[in-house]
Short mmCIF file of C-alpha atoms and ligand atoms in Angstrom, two decimals:
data_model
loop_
_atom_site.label_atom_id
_atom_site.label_comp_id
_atom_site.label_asym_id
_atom_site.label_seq_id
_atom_site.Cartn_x
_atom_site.Cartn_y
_atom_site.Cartn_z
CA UNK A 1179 -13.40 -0.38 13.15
CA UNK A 1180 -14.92 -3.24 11.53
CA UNK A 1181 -18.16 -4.36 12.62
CA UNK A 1182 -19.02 -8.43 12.94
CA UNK A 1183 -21.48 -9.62 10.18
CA UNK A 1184 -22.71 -13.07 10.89
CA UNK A 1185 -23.25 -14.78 7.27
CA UNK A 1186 -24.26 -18.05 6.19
CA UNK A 1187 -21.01 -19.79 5.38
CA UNK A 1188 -22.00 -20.52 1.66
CA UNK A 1189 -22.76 -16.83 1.16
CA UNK A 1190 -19.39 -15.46 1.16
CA UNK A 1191 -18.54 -18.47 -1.12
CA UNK A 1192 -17.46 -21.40 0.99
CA UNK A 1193 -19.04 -24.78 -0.85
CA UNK A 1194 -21.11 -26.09 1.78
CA UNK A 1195 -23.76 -26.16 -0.15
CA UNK A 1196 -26.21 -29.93 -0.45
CA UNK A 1197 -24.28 -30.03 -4.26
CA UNK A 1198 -21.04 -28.51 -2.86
CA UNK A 1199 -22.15 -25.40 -4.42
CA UNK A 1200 -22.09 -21.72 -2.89
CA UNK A 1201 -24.30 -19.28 -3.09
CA UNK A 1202 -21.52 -16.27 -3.24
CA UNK A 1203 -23.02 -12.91 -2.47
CA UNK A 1204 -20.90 -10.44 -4.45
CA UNK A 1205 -22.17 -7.14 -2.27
CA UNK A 1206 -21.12 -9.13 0.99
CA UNK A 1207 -18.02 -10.59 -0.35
CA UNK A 1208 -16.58 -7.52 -2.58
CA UNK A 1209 -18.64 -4.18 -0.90
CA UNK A 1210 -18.75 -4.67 2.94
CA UNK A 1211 -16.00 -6.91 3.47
CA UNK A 1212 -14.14 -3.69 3.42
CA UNK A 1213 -16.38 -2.97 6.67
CA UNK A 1214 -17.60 -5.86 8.11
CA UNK A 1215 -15.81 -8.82 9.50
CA UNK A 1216 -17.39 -12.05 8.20
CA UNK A 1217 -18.07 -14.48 11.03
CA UNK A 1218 -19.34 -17.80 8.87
CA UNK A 1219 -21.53 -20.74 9.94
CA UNK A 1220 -22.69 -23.90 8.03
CA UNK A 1221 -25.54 -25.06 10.77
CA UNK A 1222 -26.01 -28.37 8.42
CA UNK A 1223 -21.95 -28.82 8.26
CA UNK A 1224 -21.89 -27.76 12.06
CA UNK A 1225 -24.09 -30.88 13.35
CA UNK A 1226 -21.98 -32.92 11.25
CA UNK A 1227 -24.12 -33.30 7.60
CA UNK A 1228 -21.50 -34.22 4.97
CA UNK A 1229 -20.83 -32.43 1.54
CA UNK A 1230 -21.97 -33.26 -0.56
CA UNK A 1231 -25.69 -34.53 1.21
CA UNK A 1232 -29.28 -35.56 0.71
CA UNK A 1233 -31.39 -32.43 0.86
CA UNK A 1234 -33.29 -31.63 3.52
CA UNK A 1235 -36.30 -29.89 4.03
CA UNK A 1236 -39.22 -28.79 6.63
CA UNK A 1237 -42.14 -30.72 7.45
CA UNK A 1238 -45.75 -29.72 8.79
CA UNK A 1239 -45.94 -33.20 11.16
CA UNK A 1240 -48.87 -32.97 13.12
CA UNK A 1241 -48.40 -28.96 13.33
CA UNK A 1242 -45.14 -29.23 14.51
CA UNK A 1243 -42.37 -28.29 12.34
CA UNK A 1244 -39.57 -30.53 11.95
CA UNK A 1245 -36.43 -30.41 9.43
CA UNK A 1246 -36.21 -34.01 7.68
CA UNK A 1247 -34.34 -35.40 5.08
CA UNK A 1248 -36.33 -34.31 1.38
CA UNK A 1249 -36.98 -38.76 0.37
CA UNK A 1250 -37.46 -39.60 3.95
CA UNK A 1251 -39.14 -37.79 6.96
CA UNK A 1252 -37.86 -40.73 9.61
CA UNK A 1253 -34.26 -38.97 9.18
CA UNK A 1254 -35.28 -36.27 11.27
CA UNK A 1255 -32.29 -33.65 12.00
CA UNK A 1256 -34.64 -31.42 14.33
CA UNK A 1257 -33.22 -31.78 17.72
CA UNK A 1258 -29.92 -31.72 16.97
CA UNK A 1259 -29.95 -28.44 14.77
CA UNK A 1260 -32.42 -26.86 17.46
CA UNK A 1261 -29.91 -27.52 19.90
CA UNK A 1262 -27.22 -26.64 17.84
CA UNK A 1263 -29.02 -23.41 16.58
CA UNK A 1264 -29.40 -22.04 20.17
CA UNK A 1265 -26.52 -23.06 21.37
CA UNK A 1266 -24.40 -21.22 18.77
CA UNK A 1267 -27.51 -18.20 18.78
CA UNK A 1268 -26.18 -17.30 23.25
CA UNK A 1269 -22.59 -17.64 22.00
CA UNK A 1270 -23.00 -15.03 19.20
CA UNK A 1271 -25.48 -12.95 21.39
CA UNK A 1272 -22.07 -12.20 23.12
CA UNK A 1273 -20.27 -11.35 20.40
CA UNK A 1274 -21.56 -7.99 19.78
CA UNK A 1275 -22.56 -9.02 16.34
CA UNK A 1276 -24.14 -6.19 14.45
CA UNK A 1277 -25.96 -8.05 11.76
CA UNK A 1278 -26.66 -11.47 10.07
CA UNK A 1279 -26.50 -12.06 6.09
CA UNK A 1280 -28.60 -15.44 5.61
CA UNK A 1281 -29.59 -17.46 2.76
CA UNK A 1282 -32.57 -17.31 1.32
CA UNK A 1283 -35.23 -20.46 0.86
CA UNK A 1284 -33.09 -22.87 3.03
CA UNK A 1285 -34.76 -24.93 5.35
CA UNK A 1286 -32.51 -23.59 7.64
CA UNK A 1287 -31.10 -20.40 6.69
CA UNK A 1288 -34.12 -18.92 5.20
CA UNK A 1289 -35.46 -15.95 7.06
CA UNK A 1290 -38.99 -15.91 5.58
CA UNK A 1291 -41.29 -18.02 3.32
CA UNK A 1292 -39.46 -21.25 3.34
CA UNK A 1293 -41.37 -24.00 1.65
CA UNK A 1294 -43.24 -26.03 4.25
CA UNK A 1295 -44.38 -29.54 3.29
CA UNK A 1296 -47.02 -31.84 4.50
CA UNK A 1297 -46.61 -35.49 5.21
CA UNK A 1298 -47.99 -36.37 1.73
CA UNK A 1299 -45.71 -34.17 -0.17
CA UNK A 1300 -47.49 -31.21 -1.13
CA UNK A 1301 -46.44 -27.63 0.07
CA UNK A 1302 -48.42 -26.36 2.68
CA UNK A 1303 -49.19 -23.06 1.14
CA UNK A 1304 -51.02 -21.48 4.36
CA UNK A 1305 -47.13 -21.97 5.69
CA UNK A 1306 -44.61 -19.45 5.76
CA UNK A 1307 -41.43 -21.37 7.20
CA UNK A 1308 -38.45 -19.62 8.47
CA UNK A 1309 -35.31 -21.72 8.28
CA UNK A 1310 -34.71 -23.57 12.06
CA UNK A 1311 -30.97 -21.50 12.78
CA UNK A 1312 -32.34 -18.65 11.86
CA UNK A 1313 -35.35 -18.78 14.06
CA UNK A 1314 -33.29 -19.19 17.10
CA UNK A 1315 -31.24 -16.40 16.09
CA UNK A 1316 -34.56 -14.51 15.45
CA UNK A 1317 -35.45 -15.28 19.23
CA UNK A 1318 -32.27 -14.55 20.67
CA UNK A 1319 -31.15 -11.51 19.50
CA UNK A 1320 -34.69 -9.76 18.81
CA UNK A 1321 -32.53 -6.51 17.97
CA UNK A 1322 -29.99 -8.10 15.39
CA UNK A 1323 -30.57 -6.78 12.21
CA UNK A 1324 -31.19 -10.14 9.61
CA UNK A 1325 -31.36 -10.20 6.07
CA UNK A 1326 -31.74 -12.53 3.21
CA UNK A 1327 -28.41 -12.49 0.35
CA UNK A 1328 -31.38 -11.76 -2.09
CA UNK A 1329 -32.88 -9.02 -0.99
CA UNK A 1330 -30.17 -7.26 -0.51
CA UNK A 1331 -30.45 -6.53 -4.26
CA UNK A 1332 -32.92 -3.84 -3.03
CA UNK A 1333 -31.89 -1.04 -2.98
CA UNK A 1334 -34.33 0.25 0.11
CA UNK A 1335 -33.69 -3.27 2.10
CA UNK A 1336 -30.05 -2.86 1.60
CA UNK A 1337 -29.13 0.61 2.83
CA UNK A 1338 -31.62 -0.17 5.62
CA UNK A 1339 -30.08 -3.37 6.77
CA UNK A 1340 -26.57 -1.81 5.79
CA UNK A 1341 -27.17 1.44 8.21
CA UNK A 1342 -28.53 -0.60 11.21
CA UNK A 1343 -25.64 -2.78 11.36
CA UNK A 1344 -23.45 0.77 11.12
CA UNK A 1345 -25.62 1.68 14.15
CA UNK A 1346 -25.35 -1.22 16.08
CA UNK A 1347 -21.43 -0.86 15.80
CA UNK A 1348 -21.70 2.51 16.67
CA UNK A 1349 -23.96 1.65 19.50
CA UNK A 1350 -21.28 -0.70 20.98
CA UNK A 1351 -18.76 1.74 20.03
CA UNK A 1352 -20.66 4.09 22.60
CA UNK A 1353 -20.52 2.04 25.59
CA UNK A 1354 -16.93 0.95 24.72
CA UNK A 1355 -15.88 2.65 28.15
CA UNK A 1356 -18.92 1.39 30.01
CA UNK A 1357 -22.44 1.83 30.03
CA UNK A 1358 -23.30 4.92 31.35
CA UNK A 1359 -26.81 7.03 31.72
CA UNK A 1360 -24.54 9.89 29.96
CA UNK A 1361 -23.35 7.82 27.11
CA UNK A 1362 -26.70 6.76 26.59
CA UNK A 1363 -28.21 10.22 26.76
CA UNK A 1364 -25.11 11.12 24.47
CA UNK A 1365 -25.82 8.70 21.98
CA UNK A 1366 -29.29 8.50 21.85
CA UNK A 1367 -29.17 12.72 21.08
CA UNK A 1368 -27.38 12.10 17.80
CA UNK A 1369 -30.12 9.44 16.39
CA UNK A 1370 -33.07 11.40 16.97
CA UNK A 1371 -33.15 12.91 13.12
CA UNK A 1372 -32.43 9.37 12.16
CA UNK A 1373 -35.87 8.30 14.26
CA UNK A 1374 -37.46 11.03 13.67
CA UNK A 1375 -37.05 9.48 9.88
CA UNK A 1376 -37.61 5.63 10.41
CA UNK A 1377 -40.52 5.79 12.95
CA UNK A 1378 -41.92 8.70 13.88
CA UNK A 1379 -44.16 7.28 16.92
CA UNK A 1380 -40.74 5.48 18.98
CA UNK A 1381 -38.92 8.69 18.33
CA UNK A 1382 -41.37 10.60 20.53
CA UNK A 1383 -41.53 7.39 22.77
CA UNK A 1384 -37.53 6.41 23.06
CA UNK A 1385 -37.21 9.98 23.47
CA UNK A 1386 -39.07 9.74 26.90
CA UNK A 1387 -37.78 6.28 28.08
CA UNK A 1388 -33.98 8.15 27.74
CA UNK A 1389 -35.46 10.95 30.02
CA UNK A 1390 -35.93 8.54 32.56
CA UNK A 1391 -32.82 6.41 32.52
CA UNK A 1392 -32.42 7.51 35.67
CA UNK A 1393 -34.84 5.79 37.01
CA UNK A 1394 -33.64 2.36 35.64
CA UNK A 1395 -31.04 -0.53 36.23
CA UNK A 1396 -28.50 0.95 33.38
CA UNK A 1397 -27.84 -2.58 31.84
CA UNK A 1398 -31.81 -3.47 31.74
CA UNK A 1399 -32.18 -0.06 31.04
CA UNK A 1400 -29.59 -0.65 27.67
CA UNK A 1401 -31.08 -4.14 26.62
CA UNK A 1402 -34.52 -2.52 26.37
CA UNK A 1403 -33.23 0.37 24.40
CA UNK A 1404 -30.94 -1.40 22.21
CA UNK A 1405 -33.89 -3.84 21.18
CA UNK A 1406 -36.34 -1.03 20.61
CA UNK A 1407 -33.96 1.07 18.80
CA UNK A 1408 -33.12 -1.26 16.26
CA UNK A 1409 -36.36 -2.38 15.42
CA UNK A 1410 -37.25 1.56 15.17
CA UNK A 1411 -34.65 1.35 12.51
CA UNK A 1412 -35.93 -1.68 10.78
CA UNK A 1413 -38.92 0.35 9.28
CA UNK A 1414 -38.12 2.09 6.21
CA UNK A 1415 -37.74 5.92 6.46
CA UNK A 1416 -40.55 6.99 4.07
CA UNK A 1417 -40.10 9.99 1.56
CA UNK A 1418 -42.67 12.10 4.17
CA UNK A 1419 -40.80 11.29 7.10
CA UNK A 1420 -37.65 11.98 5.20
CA UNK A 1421 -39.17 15.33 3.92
CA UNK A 1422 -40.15 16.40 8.05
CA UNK A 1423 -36.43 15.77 8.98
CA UNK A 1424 -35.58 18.10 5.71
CA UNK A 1425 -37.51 20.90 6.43
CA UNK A 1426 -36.41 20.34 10.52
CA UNK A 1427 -32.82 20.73 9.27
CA UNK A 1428 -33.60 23.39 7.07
CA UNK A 1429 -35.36 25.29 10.04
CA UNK A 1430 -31.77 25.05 11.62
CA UNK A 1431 -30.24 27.80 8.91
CA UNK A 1432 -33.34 30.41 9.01
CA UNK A 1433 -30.67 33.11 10.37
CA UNK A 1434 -27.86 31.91 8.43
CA UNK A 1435 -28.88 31.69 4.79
CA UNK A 1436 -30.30 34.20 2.71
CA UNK A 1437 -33.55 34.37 0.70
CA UNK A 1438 -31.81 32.99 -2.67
CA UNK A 1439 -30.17 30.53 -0.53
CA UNK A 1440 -33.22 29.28 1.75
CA UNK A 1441 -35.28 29.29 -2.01
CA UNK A 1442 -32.92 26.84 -3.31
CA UNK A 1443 -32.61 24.38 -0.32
CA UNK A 1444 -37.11 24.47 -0.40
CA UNK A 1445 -37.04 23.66 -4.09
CA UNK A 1446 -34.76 20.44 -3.67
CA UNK A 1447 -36.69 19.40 -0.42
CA UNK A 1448 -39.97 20.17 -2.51
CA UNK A 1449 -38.66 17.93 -5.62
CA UNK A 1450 -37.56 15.40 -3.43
CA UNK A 1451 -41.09 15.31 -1.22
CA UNK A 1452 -42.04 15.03 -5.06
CA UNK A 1453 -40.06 12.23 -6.28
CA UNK A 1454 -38.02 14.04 -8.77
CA UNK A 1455 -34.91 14.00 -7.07
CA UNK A 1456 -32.96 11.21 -4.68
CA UNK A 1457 -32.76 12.27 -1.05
CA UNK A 1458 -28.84 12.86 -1.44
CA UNK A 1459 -29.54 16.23 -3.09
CA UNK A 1460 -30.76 17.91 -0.49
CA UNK A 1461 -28.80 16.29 2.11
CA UNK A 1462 -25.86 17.33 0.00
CA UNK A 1463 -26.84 20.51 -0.41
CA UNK A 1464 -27.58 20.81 3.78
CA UNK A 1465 -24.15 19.21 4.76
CA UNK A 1466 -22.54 22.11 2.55
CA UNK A 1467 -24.13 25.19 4.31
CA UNK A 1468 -23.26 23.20 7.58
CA UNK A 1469 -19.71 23.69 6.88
CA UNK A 1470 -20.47 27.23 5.61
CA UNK A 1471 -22.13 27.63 8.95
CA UNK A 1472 -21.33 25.14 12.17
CA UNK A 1473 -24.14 23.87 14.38
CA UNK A 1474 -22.94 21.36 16.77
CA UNK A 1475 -26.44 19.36 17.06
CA UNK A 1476 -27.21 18.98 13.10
CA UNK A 1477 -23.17 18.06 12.86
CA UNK A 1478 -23.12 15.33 15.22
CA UNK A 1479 -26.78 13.61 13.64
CA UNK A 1480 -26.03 10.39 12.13
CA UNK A 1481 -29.15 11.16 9.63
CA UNK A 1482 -26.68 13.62 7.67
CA UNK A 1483 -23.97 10.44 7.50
CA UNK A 1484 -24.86 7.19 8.51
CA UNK A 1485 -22.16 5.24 6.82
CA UNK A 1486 -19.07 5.56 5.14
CA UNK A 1487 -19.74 7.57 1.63
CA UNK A 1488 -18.01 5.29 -0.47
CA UNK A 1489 -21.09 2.70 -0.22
CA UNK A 1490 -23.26 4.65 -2.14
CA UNK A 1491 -26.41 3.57 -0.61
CA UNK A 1492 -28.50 6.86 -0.93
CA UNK A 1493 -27.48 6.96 -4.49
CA UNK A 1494 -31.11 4.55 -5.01
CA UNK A 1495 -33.09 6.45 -2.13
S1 SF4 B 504 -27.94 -22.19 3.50
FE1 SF4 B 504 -27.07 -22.41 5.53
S2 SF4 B 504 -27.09 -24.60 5.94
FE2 SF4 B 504 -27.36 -24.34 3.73
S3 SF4 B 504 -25.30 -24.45 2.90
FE3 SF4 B 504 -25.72 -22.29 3.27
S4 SF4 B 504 -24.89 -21.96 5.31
FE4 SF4 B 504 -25.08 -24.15 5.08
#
């Protein structure tokens, strides 16, 4: 199944831009297209700015931020886009969107370090601006995983942005039936290596919060674990906390492999703690003795395959 990727509307191409320009993505519009279903929005087209249009940009006016036209700060588009922005930011919020592809530097797409300006001009450099749509979205759905077109050139920012919004589906995909203390429980057990890998400290704390699900209202119970899950996810899964879920897995095959065998899987682990190799060769090497020799826990982790091979995130990991 397909999972819903908000995008800025000039990202996947459409010319919406100020110039009637786009800003085409070519990983959105040619890689994850074949996952994702594109749900666009043009906030400055939405509240009725024409194409082409003046440019427009955000201004430090008496420490409030507003969003003004660039020549002439009394054409002030604030209100409208802030209603606009949370408007559309509840609508989507029931969408079951599983992540947001925005454009970077725009005074109202922008996710981080927009350009701020001060009444005379200048750029407020003590000002990091985030663009005004994507600040509501920001505030509204605190465990939507957001990301800029450009830095999804990284290779670390994109297979972590790419693998929460696999999560998120599959998070949604969980409760499809209902949400349910076991499906939680259920799910949950199956992202523990992943945790275990982004953020070592809400592993150990998620872990107990699922113990007691008991003890909550289940759909408080899944707002609160679906927001601190995904920002869990959000940190990067260093090479040391990669390396502990490596040598956790390996622990799973003590009986099953022999001494040549174990020797092997500790040397890739060992070069990959070091740097010398990409995480995919000993996760490779892992998924093949766990067809050689079934374990129903390590087969159902999500760490081992977290998204569809063919994406080839890990290759840069
Ligand atoms: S950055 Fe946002 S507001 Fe600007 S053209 Fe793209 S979608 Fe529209």
């Amino acid at each position: 199944m397909k999972f819903k990727l908000g995008v800025s509307a000039c990202v996947i191409g459409e010319k919406v831009r100020f110039d009637r320009g786009h800003k085409r993505s070519s990983f959105v519009c040619r890689e994850l297209s074949e996952f994702a279903e594109f749900v666009p929005v043009c906030p400055e087209v939405a509240i009725g700015l024409p194409v082409p249009r003046p440019t427009i940009r955000l201004l430090d006016h008496d420490n409030e931020i507003r969003l003004v036209d660039t020549k002439d700060n009394d054409i002030d588009h604030t209100q409208k886009m802030i209603t606009f922005s949370e408007t559309k930011a509840t609508h989507l919020s029931e969408q079951e969107l599983c992540g947001y592809v925005v454009c970077a530097k725009s005074p109202t797409c922008g996710m981080e370090r927009v350009k701020v300006y001060r009444e005379n001009g200048y750029v407020a450099a003590e000002k990091i601006g985030v663009g005004l749509y994507t600040k509501a979205l920001m505030e509204k759905m605190p465990w939507l995983p957001i990301e800029e077109d450009g830095r999804l050139n990284d290779p670390v920012l994109k297979e972590n942005f790419v693998f929460r919004a696999f999560a998120l589906r599959d998070l949604y995909d969980a409760m499809a039936d209902g949400i349910t203390k076991r499906a939680i429980i259920e799910f949950h057990s199956r992202y523990k290596l992943v945790l275990m890998a982004h953020c070592p400290k809400e592993y150990r704390a998620l872990g107990q919060f699922v113990a007691r699900v008991a003890d909550h209202d289940i759909k408080e119970f899944f707002f609160e674990y679906r927001t601190r899950l995904m920002q869990a996810l959000a940190f990067r899964a260093s090479r040391k906390n990669n390396t502990n879920v490596l040598m956790h897995l390996q622990g799973y095959f003590k009986r099953s492999l022999d001494k040549k065998q174990k020797a092997e899987l500790a040397e890739l682990i060992l070069a990959y703690r070091k740097g010398e190799m990409p995480l995919l060769v000993p996760l490779t090497l892992i998924n093949h003795h766990l067809t050689m020799h079934p374990d129903a826990y390590i087969a159902k982790q999500k760490y081992l395959k977290p998204y569809p091979d063919s994406l080839r995130l890990r290759y840069g990991l």
